[in-house]
Tab-separated table of C-alpha atoms and ligand atoms in Angstrom:
chain	number	residue	atom	x	y	z
A	39	UNK	CA	5.163	-221.638	-87.299
A	40	UNK	CA	2.811	-219.758	-88.821
A	41	UNK	CA	3.201	-216.200	-89.400
A	42	UNK	CA	-0.553	-214.956	-88.082
A	43	UNK	CA	-3.511	-216.066	-85.931
A	44	UNK	CA	-6.190	-214.879	-84.484
A	45	UNK	CA	-5.165	-215.835	-81.508
A	46	UNK	CA	-1.812	-216.390	-79.668
A	47	UNK	CA	-1.923	-218.470	-76.845
A	48	UNK	CA	1.262	-218.044	-74.186
A	49	UNK	CA	1.432	-221.161	-72.536
A	50	UNK	CA	1.082	-224.904	-72.678
A	51	UNK	CA	-0.388	-225.880	-69.458
A	52	UNK	CA	-3.999	-227.134	-69.072
A	53	UNK	CA	-4.649	-223.650	-69.307
A	54	UNK	CA	-3.699	-222.695	-72.175
A	55	UNK	CA	-4.834	-225.801	-73.884
A	56	UNK	CA	-8.260	-225.461	-72.379
A	57	UNK	CA	-8.423	-221.688	-73.542
A	58	UNK	CA	-7.023	-223.085	-77.175
A	59	UNK	CA	-9.297	-225.876	-77.467
A	60	UNK	CA	-12.424	-223.391	-76.106
A	61	UNK	CA	-11.410	-221.056	-79.038
A	62	UNK	CA	-10.861	-223.613	-81.882
A	63	UNK	CA	-14.461	-224.838	-80.865
A	64	UNK	CA	-15.233	-221.410	-81.565
A	65	UNK	CA	-14.051	-221.024	-84.465
A	66	UNK	CA	-10.494	-219.029	-84.357
A	67	UNK	CA	-6.874	-219.821	-85.624
A	68	UNK	CA	-5.286	-220.239	-82.640
A	69	UNK	CA	-1.364	-221.050	-82.198
A	70	UNK	CA	-0.173	-221.945	-78.614
A	71	UNK	CA	3.561	-221.262	-78.048
A	72	UNK	CA	4.896	-223.361	-75.145
A	73	UNK	CA	8.719	-222.713	-74.311
A	74	UNK	CA	9.255	-226.397	-72.992
A	75	UNK	CA	6.376	-228.583	-74.134
A	76	UNK	CA	2.912	-228.888	-73.010
A	77	UNK	CA	2.309	-230.182	-69.450
A	78	UNK	CA	6.064	-229.587	-68.445
A	79	UNK	CA	4.915	-227.691	-65.418
A	80	UNK	CA	2.535	-227.182	-62.905
A	81	UNK	CA	-0.042	-228.943	-65.133
A	82	UNK	CA	1.472	-231.994	-65.079
A	83	UNK	CA	3.033	-233.053	-61.946
A	84	UNK	CA	0.170	-231.677	-59.969
A	85	UNK	CA	-1.685	-233.730	-57.451
A	86	UNK	CA	-5.057	-234.208	-59.546
A	87	UNK	CA	-7.409	-232.808	-57.226
A	88	UNK	CA	-10.923	-231.512	-58.638
A	89	UNK	CA	-11.858	-229.991	-55.471
A	90	UNK	CA	-14.428	-226.803	-55.187
A	91	UNK	CA	-13.975	-227.806	-51.115
A	92	UNK	CA	-12.747	-224.937	-49.419
A	93	UNK	CA	-12.330	-222.601	-52.325
A	94	UNK	CA	-12.484	-218.831	-51.713
A	95	UNK	CA	-16.022	-217.288	-52.619
A	96	UNK	CA	-14.727	-215.292	-55.686
A	97	UNK	CA	-13.795	-218.888	-57.537
A	98	UNK	CA	-16.305	-220.684	-56.495
A	99	UNK	CA	-18.320	-220.141	-59.634
A	100	UNK	CA	-15.352	-220.619	-61.670
A	101	UNK	CA	-15.045	-223.967	-59.596
A	102	UNK	CA	-18.799	-225.065	-60.164
A	103	UNK	CA	-18.776	-224.193	-64.163
A	104	UNK	CA	-15.500	-226.412	-63.875
A	105	UNK	CA	-17.049	-229.093	-61.848
A	106	UNK	CA	-19.822	-229.495	-64.633
A	107	UNK	CA	-17.163	-229.823	-67.853
A	108	UNK	CA	-15.000	-232.187	-65.350
A	109	UNK	CA	-18.555	-234.242	-64.904
A	110	UNK	CA	-18.685	-234.546	-68.906
A	111	UNK	CA	-14.500	-234.198	-69.766
A	112	UNK	CA	-14.817	-237.471	-72.226
A	113	UNK	CA	-17.602	-235.904	-74.578
A	114	UNK	CA	-15.062	-232.369	-74.271
A	115	UNK	CA	-11.464	-234.235	-74.924
A	116	UNK	CA	-12.364	-237.982	-76.086
A	117	UNK	CA	-10.423	-239.152	-73.064
A	118	UNK	CA	-11.758	-239.833	-69.378
A	119	UNK	CA	-8.400	-238.097	-68.089
A	120	UNK	CA	-8.620	-240.824	-65.175
A	121	UNK	CA	-11.233	-238.349	-63.539
A	122	UNK	CA	-12.973	-240.140	-60.997
A	123	UNK	CA	-15.429	-238.583	-58.253
A	124	UNK	CA	-14.838	-240.032	-54.613
A	125	UNK	CA	-15.508	-236.910	-52.915
A	126	UNK	CA	-13.329	-234.556	-50.868
A	127	UNK	CA	-13.164	-234.477	-47.476
A	128	UNK	CA	-11.746	-232.006	-44.959
A	129	UNK	CA	-10.892	-233.913	-41.659
A	130	UNK	CA	-11.735	-231.217	-38.506
A	131	UNK	CA	-8.665	-232.428	-35.402
A	132	UNK	CA	-11.027	-230.687	-32.543
A	133	UNK	CA	-14.521	-230.022	-31.838
A	134	UNK	CA	-12.960	-225.742	-32.221
A	135	UNK	CA	-11.919	-226.666	-35.745
A	136	UNK	CA	-14.942	-228.726	-36.509
A	137	UNK	CA	-17.068	-225.589	-34.897
A	138	UNK	CA	-15.099	-222.644	-37.283
A	139	UNK	CA	-15.830	-225.247	-40.760
A	140	UNK	CA	-19.342	-225.554	-39.949
A	141	UNK	CA	-19.368	-221.241	-39.771
A	142	UNK	CA	-17.708	-221.034	-42.698
A	143	UNK	CA	-20.206	-223.832	-44.560
A	144	UNK	CA	-23.486	-221.785	-42.618
A	145	UNK	CA	-21.872	-219.050	-44.485
A	146	UNK	CA	-21.609	-220.059	-47.858
A	147	UNK	CA	-25.343	-221.310	-47.847
A	148	UNK	CA	-26.387	-217.639	-47.237
A	149	UNK	CA	-24.221	-216.999	-50.428
A	150	UNK	CA	-26.538	-219.905	-52.504
A	151	UNK	CA	-23.555	-222.563	-52.355
A	152	UNK	CA	-24.318	-226.042	-50.939
A	153	UNK	CA	-21.727	-227.999	-52.053
A	154	UNK	CA	-19.686	-228.230	-48.481
A	155	UNK	CA	-21.854	-230.586	-45.880
A	156	UNK	CA	-20.715	-230.720	-42.722
A	157	UNK	CA	-20.216	-234.049	-41.408
A	158	UNK	CA	-20.293	-235.364	-37.819
A	159	UNK	CA	-17.958	-238.488	-36.335
A	160	UNK	CA	-19.900	-241.041	-37.583
A	161	UNK	CA	-19.982	-239.791	-41.108
A	162	UNK	CA	-16.854	-238.961	-41.114
A	163	UNK	CA	-15.569	-242.550	-40.288
A	164	UNK	CA	-18.257	-243.917	-42.711
A	165	UNK	CA	-16.032	-242.553	-45.430
A	166	UNK	CA	-12.678	-242.458	-44.216
A	167	UNK	CA	-13.081	-245.663	-41.850
A	168	UNK	CA	-8.593	-245.388	-41.436
A	169	UNK	CA	-8.562	-242.051	-39.711
A	170	UNK	CA	-7.339	-241.459	-36.719
A	171	UNK	CA	-9.805	-241.519	-33.089
A	172	UNK	CA	-9.183	-238.146	-31.963
A	173	UNK	CA	-10.867	-236.564	-35.048
A	174	UNK	CA	-14.637	-235.222	-34.096
A	175	UNK	CA	-15.781	-234.547	-37.656
A	176	UNK	CA	-15.471	-232.426	-40.827
A	177	UNK	CA	-16.792	-231.223	-44.193
A	178	UNK	CA	-17.532	-233.446	-47.689
A	179	UNK	CA	-17.258	-232.256	-50.807
A	180	UNK	CA	-19.111	-235.224	-53.013
A	181	UNK	CA	-18.789	-234.431	-56.363
A	182	UNK	CA	-14.979	-233.797	-55.917
A	183	UNK	CA	-12.832	-236.365	-56.965
A	184	UNK	CA	-9.441	-236.386	-58.900
A	185	UNK	CA	-7.629	-236.976	-62.208
A	186	UNK	CA	-4.603	-238.095	-63.732
A	187	UNK	CA	-2.748	-234.632	-64.666
A	188	UNK	CA	-0.423	-235.341	-67.407
A	189	UNK	CA	-3.014	-237.804	-69.264
A	190	UNK	CA	-5.379	-234.549	-68.539
A	191	UNK	CA	-3.121	-231.502	-70.696
A	192	UNK	CA	-2.171	-233.911	-72.871
A	193	UNK	CA	-5.747	-234.582	-73.866
A	194	UNK	CA	-6.417	-231.112	-74.365
A	195	UNK	CA	-3.932	-230.472	-76.203
A	196	UNK	CA	-4.690	-233.464	-78.521
A	197	UNK	CA	-8.110	-232.471	-78.915
A	198	UNK	CA	-7.168	-228.658	-79.290
A	199	UNK	CA	-4.591	-230.028	-82.448
A	200	UNK	CA	-7.702	-231.818	-83.695
A	201	UNK	CA	-9.759	-229.013	-84.272
A	202	UNK	CA	-7.251	-226.958	-85.701
A	203	UNK	CA	-5.143	-225.491	-83.248
A	204	UNK	CA	-1.130	-225.260	-83.603
A	205	UNK	CA	0.772	-226.188	-80.251
A	206	UNK	CA	4.600	-224.815	-80.624
A	207	UNK	CA	6.995	-226.452	-78.344
A	208	UNK	CA	10.553	-225.728	-77.377
A	209	UNK	CA	9.700	-221.941	-78.140
A	210	UNK	CA	9.468	-219.104	-76.351
A	211	UNK	CA	8.097	-215.824	-76.296
A	212	UNK	CA	10.887	-213.248	-75.920
A	213	UNK	CA	8.088	-209.709	-76.795
A	214	UNK	CA	4.525	-207.972	-77.702
A	215	UNK	CA	4.326	-205.038	-79.348
A	216	UNK	CA	1.277	-203.554	-80.803
A	217	UNK	CA	1.355	-202.608	-84.229
A	218	UNK	CA	-2.191	-201.112	-85.743
A	219	UNK	CA	-5.032	-203.555	-85.198
A	220	UNK	CA	-2.627	-206.494	-84.293
A	221	UNK	CA	-0.166	-207.507	-81.475
A	222	UNK	CA	3.335	-209.006	-83.321
A	223	UNK	CA	4.329	-211.978	-81.025
A	224	UNK	CA	8.030	-212.028	-80.829
A	225	UNK	CA	9.267	-215.771	-79.743
A	226	UNK	CA	12.658	-217.684	-80.115
A	227	UNK	CA	11.868	-218.750	-83.528
A	228	UNK	CA	9.758	-215.825	-85.004
A	229	UNK	CA	7.291	-213.787	-85.168
A	230	UNK	CA	3.574	-214.157	-84.968
A	231	UNK	CA	0.725	-211.450	-86.060
A	232	UNK	CA	-2.825	-211.925	-83.858
A	233	UNK	CA	-5.441	-208.961	-82.753
A	234	UNK	CA	-5.376	-211.367	-79.413
A	235	UNK	CA	-3.120	-212.501	-76.849
A	236	UNK	CA	-3.416	-214.727	-73.744
A	237	UNK	CA	-1.242	-214.645	-71.077
A	238	UNK	CA	-1.151	-218.270	-69.458
A	239	UNK	CA	2.637	-218.350	-69.119
A	240	UNK	CA	2.413	-220.026	-65.171
A	241	UNK	CA	4.772	-218.561	-63.084
A	242	UNK	CA	6.627	-216.936	-65.888
A	243	UNK	CA	3.758	-214.786	-66.546
A	244	UNK	CA	4.259	-211.464	-64.371
A	245	UNK	CA	7.188	-211.419	-66.821
A	246	UNK	CA	4.613	-210.633	-69.659
A	247	UNK	CA	2.209	-208.770	-67.558
A	248	UNK	CA	5.951	-206.256	-66.665
A	249	UNK	CA	6.095	-206.034	-69.750
A	250	UNK	CA	2.929	-204.855	-71.237
A	251	UNK	CA	3.354	-202.276	-67.782
A	252	UNK	CA	1.374	-203.922	-65.418
A	253	UNK	CA	3.445	-205.427	-62.924
A	254	UNK	CA	1.977	-207.948	-60.824
A	255	UNK	CA	2.749	-209.371	-56.855
A	256	UNK	CA	3.544	-212.965	-58.017
A	257	UNK	CA	5.472	-215.229	-56.036
A	258	UNK	CA	6.928	-218.205	-57.878
A	259	UNK	CA	6.687	-221.108	-55.501
A	260	UNK	CA	7.084	-225.196	-55.537
A	261	UNK	CA	4.921	-227.345	-53.982
A	262	UNK	CA	6.066	-230.923	-52.797
A	263	UNK	CA	4.681	-233.742	-53.359
A	264	UNK	CA	6.022	-237.408	-52.282
A	265	UNK	CA	3.958	-240.983	-53.372
A	266	UNK	CA	4.211	-244.085	-51.440
A	267	UNK	CA	4.513	-247.662	-52.347
A	268	UNK	CA	0.888	-249.997	-53.172
A	269	UNK	CA	-1.323	-250.162	-49.882
A	270	UNK	CA	-3.998	-252.483	-50.021
A	271	UNK	CA	-6.683	-250.524	-50.685
A	272	UNK	CA	-7.776	-248.205	-47.426
A	273	UNK	CA	-9.615	-244.960	-48.416
A	274	UNK	CA	-12.026	-243.665	-51.531
A	275	UNK	CA	-11.985	-240.129	-51.005
A	276	UNK	CA	-9.587	-237.199	-51.563
A	277	UNK	CA	-8.376	-236.163	-47.712
A	278	UNK	CA	-7.278	-232.498	-46.488
A	279	UNK	CA	-6.377	-230.554	-43.612
A	280	UNK	CA	-5.949	-227.436	-42.724
A	281	UNK	CA	-4.459	-227.491	-38.761
A	282	UNK	CA	-1.252	-229.420	-40.655
A	283	UNK	CA	-0.088	-229.247	-43.829
A	284	UNK	CA	-1.704	-232.111	-45.385
A	285	UNK	CA	-3.821	-233.805	-48.534
A	286	UNK	CA	-3.390	-237.426	-49.700
A	287	UNK	CA	-5.149	-239.567	-52.144
A	288	UNK	CA	-4.970	-243.316	-52.757
A	289	UNK	CA	-5.123	-244.076	-56.493
A	290	UNK	CA	-6.948	-247.396	-58.044
A	291	UNK	CA	-3.045	-249.151	-57.985
A	292	UNK	CA	-2.925	-249.022	-54.389
A	293	UNK	CA	-0.527	-246.279	-54.285
A	294	UNK	CA	-1.304	-243.016	-51.872
A	295	UNK	CA	0.213	-239.677	-53.072
A	296	UNK	CA	0.415	-236.727	-49.687
A	297	UNK	CA	0.822	-233.590	-50.411
A	298	UNK	CA	-0.480	-230.530	-48.859
A	299	UNK	CA	1.512	-227.423	-49.076
A	300	UNK	CA	4.986	-227.925	-47.787
A	301	UNK	CA	7.786	-226.238	-50.642
A	302	UNK	CA	10.599	-226.504	-52.748
A	303	UNK	CA	12.842	-224.332	-53.387
A	304	UNK	CA	12.161	-223.202	-57.108
A	305	UNK	CA	14.874	-221.954	-59.053
A	306	UNK	CA	12.149	-220.538	-62.713
A	307	UNK	CA	14.822	-219.841	-64.825
A	308	UNK	CA	16.758	-223.167	-64.965
A	309	UNK	CA	13.160	-225.356	-64.877
A	310	UNK	CA	14.188	-226.888	-61.654
A	311	UNK	CA	13.399	-227.343	-58.029
A	312	UNK	CA	15.556	-228.752	-55.011
A	313	UNK	CA	13.408	-230.410	-52.298
A	314	UNK	CA	13.119	-230.312	-48.897
A	315	UNK	CA	13.032	-233.397	-47.175
A	316	UNK	CA	12.503	-232.445	-43.421
A	317	UNK	CA	9.409	-230.440	-44.535
A	318	UNK	CA	7.996	-233.617	-46.430
A	319	UNK	CA	9.457	-235.576	-43.200
A	320	UNK	CA	6.852	-233.462	-41.143
A	321	UNK	CA	4.026	-234.177	-43.962
A	322	UNK	CA	4.934	-238.067	-43.416
A	323	UNK	CA	4.748	-238.053	-39.450
A	324	UNK	CA	1.455	-236.117	-39.829
A	325	UNK	CA	0.180	-239.025	-42.085
A	326	UNK	CA	1.561	-241.231	-40.053
A	327	UNK	CA	-0.325	-239.673	-36.829
A	328	UNK	CA	-3.807	-239.167	-38.469
A	329	UNK	CA	-3.773	-242.524	-40.178
A	330	UNK	CA	-2.143	-245.492	-38.467
A	331	UNK	CA	-3.183	-248.112	-41.601
A	332	UNK	CA	-0.131	-246.035	-43.785
A	333	UNK	CA	2.758	-246.364	-41.192
A	334	UNK	CA	3.768	-249.557	-43.008
A	335	UNK	CA	3.978	-247.831	-46.464
A	336	UNK	CA	7.287	-246.584	-47.957
A	337	UNK	CA	7.974	-243.072	-49.745
A	338	UNK	CA	9.340	-244.135	-53.417
A	339	UNK	CA	9.923	-240.797	-54.751
A	340	UNK	CA	9.377	-237.109	-54.018
A	341	UNK	CA	8.992	-234.301	-56.534
A	342	UNK	CA	8.141	-230.671	-56.770
A	343	UNK	CA	6.288	-228.668	-59.663
A	344	UNK	CA	7.094	-224.294	-60.235
A	345	UNK	CA	4.031	-222.378	-59.381
A	346	UNK	CA	2.507	-219.160	-59.353
A	347	UNK	CA	0.697	-217.728	-56.365
A	348	UNK	CA	-0.522	-214.496	-55.654
A	349	UNK	CA	-0.882	-212.812	-52.695
A	350	UNK	CA	-4.934	-213.178	-52.494
A	351	UNK	CA	-4.603	-217.378	-53.170
A	352	UNK	CA	-6.814	-216.129	-56.178
A	353	UNK	CA	-6.039	-216.093	-60.196
A	354	UNK	CA	-5.910	-213.857	-62.416
A	355	UNK	CA	-8.504	-214.326	-65.447
A	356	UNK	CA	-9.067	-211.545	-67.170
A	357	UNK	CA	-8.906	-208.600	-69.832
A	358	UNK	CA	-5.431	-206.518	-69.417
A	359	UNK	CA	-5.704	-203.325	-67.958
A	360	UNK	CA	-3.061	-201.497	-70.061
A	361	UNK	CA	-3.620	-203.541	-74.090
A	362	UNK	CA	-6.543	-204.231	-75.653
A	363	UNK	CA	-6.818	-207.451	-76.787
A	364	UNK	CA	-4.769	-209.196	-74.001
A	365	UNK	CA	-6.336	-211.227	-71.511
A	366	UNK	CA	-4.242	-212.896	-68.459
A	367	UNK	CA	-5.218	-216.054	-66.825
A	368	UNK	CA	-2.087	-216.694	-64.538
A	369	UNK	CA	-1.827	-217.106	-60.723
A	370	UNK	CA	-3.766	-220.422	-59.654
A	371	UNK	CA	-1.664	-220.270	-56.431
A	372	UNK	CA	-1.938	-224.542	-56.299
A	373	UNK	CA	-5.503	-225.366	-57.033
A	374	UNK	CA	-5.566	-224.171	-60.491
A	375	UNK	CA	-6.141	-227.929	-61.552
A	376	UNK	CA	-9.222	-228.038	-61.574
A	377	UNK	CA	-10.158	-224.803	-62.538
A	378	UNK	CA	-9.091	-225.973	-65.995
A	379	UNK	CA	-11.422	-226.229	-68.011
A	380	UNK	CA	-13.833	-223.905	-67.267
A	381	UNK	CA	-11.266	-221.481	-67.175
A	382	UNK	CA	-11.083	-222.052	-70.712
A	383	UNK	CA	-14.352	-221.804	-71.501
A	384	UNK	CA	-15.166	-218.321	-69.696
A	385	UNK	CA	-12.018	-216.669	-71.548
A	386	UNK	CA	-12.570	-217.580	-74.831
A	387	UNK	CA	-16.535	-216.801	-74.385
A	388	UNK	CA	-15.019	-213.520	-73.228
A	389	UNK	CA	-12.960	-213.300	-76.306
A	390	UNK	CA	-15.414	-213.925	-78.641
A	391	UNK	CA	-18.329	-212.216	-77.519
A	392	UNK	CA	-16.495	-209.743	-75.111
A	393	UNK	CA	-18.534	-210.660	-72.240
A	394	UNK	CA	-19.669	-214.091	-69.887
A	395	UNK	CA	-21.783	-215.523	-67.599
A	396	UNK	CA	-19.327	-216.384	-65.060
A	397	UNK	CA	-18.789	-213.629	-62.539
A	398	UNK	CA	-14.927	-212.658	-63.328
A	399	UNK	CA	-14.367	-209.091	-61.880
A	400	UNK	CA	-12.654	-210.221	-58.540
A	401	UNK	CA	-10.451	-211.852	-60.508
A	402	UNK	CA	-9.296	-209.124	-62.550
A	403	UNK	CA	-5.504	-207.916	-62.794
A	404	UNK	CA	-6.626	-204.202	-62.010
A	405	UNK	CA	-7.166	-205.436	-57.735
A	406	UNK	CA	-3.244	-205.456	-57.818
A	407	UNK	CA	-3.054	-201.646	-58.814
A	408	UNK	CA	-5.521	-200.678	-56.198
A	409	UNK	CA	-3.613	-202.680	-53.457
A	410	UNK	CA	-0.835	-200.398	-54.566
A	411	UNK	CA	-2.266	-197.144	-55.021
A	412	UNK	CA	-3.748	-197.403	-50.837
A	413	UNK	CA	-0.766	-198.633	-49.945
B	40	FAD	C1	3.231	-230.109	-56.508
B	40	FAD	C2	1.805	-229.044	-56.899
B	40	FAD	C3	0.480	-229.979	-56.757
B	40	FAD	C4	-1.049	-229.421	-57.232
B	40	FAD	N1	-1.956	-230.259	-57.257
B	40	FAD	C5	-3.303	-229.349	-57.331
B	40	FAD	C6	-4.125	-229.855	-56.942
B	40	FAD	O1	-4.275	-230.915	-56.370
B	40	FAD	N2	-5.126	-229.601	-57.448
B	40	FAD	C7	-5.485	-228.412	-57.857
B	40	FAD	O2	-6.652	-228.053	-58.468
B	40	FAD	N3	-4.333	-227.816	-58.325
B	40	FAD	C8	-2.894	-228.128	-58.043
B	40	FAD	N4	-2.067	-227.377	-58.017
B	40	FAD	C9	-1.886	-226.388	-58.677
B	40	FAD	C10	-2.005	-226.120	-60.642
B	40	FAD	O3	-1.079	-227.750	-60.655
B	40	FAD	C11	-1.887	-224.991	-61.479
B	40	FAD	O4	-2.743	-224.225	-60.636
B	40	FAD	C12	-2.045	-225.073	-62.475
B	40	FAD	O5	-1.565	-226.560	-63.474
B	40	FAD	C13	-1.458	-224.110	-63.634
B	40	FAD	O6	-1.796	-224.538	-64.887
B	40	FAD	P1	-1.262	-223.285	-66.160
B	40	FAD	O7	-1.632	-223.522	-67.234
B	40	FAD	O8	-1.442	-221.724	-65.403
B	40	FAD	O9	0.597	-223.471	-65.669
B	40	FAD	P2	1.183	-224.232	-66.127
B	40	FAD	O10	1.464	-225.549	-65.843
B	40	FAD	O11	3.198	-223.742	-65.525
B	40	FAD	O12	1.461	-224.015	-67.912
B	40	FAD	C14	2.393	-222.288	-67.957
B	40	FAD	C15	3.212	-222.705	-69.153
B	40	FAD	O13	3.657	-221.652	-69.652
B	40	FAD	C16	4.936	-221.777	-70.149
B	40	FAD	N5	5.891	-220.488	-70.664
B	40	FAD	C17	6.250	-219.402	-69.118
B	40	FAD	N6	6.453	-218.730	-70.023
B	40	FAD	C18	6.257	-218.761	-71.569
B	40	FAD	C19	7.047	-218.027	-72.397
B	40	FAD	N7	7.747	-216.475	-72.116
B	40	FAD	N8	6.815	-218.606	-73.982
B	40	FAD	C20	6.244	-220.152	-74.190
B	40	FAD	N9	5.652	-220.593	-72.881
B	40	FAD	C21	6.001	-220.264	-71.935
B	40	FAD	C22	5.607	-222.241	-69.345
B	40	FAD	O14	6.881	-223.381	-69.265
B	40	FAD	C23	4.603	-223.594	-69.166
B	40	FAD	O15	4.094	-225.139	-69.519
B	40	FAD	C24	-0.653	-228.337	-57.469
B	40	FAD	C25	0.216	-227.504	-58.406
B	40	FAD	C26	2.007	-228.292	-57.837
B	40	FAD	C27	2.767	-227.401	-58.522
């Protein structure tokens, strides 16, 4: 293991690997320390949704910047990551829900964002022919798509290593201490000294932040997914619902990945989750009702991933409030896969130049200190 680096990145998920890649592209010596293996957790097992649709305004600039990188992902990492763009459709189940969706699109337009587009009943049926008759319309984000999550994380890791990063797997960061101008990063395999450290430790990142004297209200949660046997092709876009917890997409091999927010029980110290089969049955029933074509499908597998959720569903991205040279990049709250490429680029820019053009203020860790003072 190297004894020094310009930057130590804690965590080899998509975020850690993306930041490592963008840092080595800027000429820095980078070591990623990963306690398991790159992509072992949320980054490798997620639904692969590359979605700008239905995001909080505070993360839309990051999401738009990421979309631009997704659209040339092969140039960036030497692999197309299985990315394809067929849009995401948010389906309304009633006129009242559709009116609410339209109001949001109008509001986004006033803020200068045009990626969300309301669609009527006819356009919904053109995009999603198999949808149930009672759905009156929805919203589409046409540039959205999906990619293969494990392949993507591996591609970022591989390209970062090709460009000079070291990725040390099976090694846990156990402590951080300031020694003059550098951080002494203690790991289970020895000490590395570096002036800069990135906390990209996913669902374990609160422990790093707490060790720096900035506790955060991170909730460890475990979204579940299931996949069906192959069906004849019936849908191109990713479909999401708000009234009921559902998202799904059909892959090129005909299988349908179904998710949407029902949770398993996470045990983060054991790298383990316990599936809630009853909740999965609710998702299956929703699909059964909304997409009659899927009534012939068989569920072949279910799984969950351990993920960090913040109370406002927004990630923590930016410098530490207590510790100079430390940067946080965690808390992606179930929708951080799409944000991976640009968050790494913004973080590298911030570390190297001290600033980034992507507005990150609303994502800073100080918001929790302010909230704690007010309560
Ligand atoms: C089932 C599921 C479905 C999802 N679907 C989508 C989707 O469709 N679209 C979307 O945009 N997002 C989705 N997400 C969210 C997305 O997967 C995550 O937001 C994203 O992958 C987070 O990446 P990360 O690098 O921050 O975290 P992780 O991938 O969890 O990586 C953090 C890494 O840090 C390591 N680590 C932790 N502590 C230490 C330590 N002390 N020392 C060394 N290493 C350490 C961990 O082992 C881990 O590998 C989904 C998540 C899940 C679980």
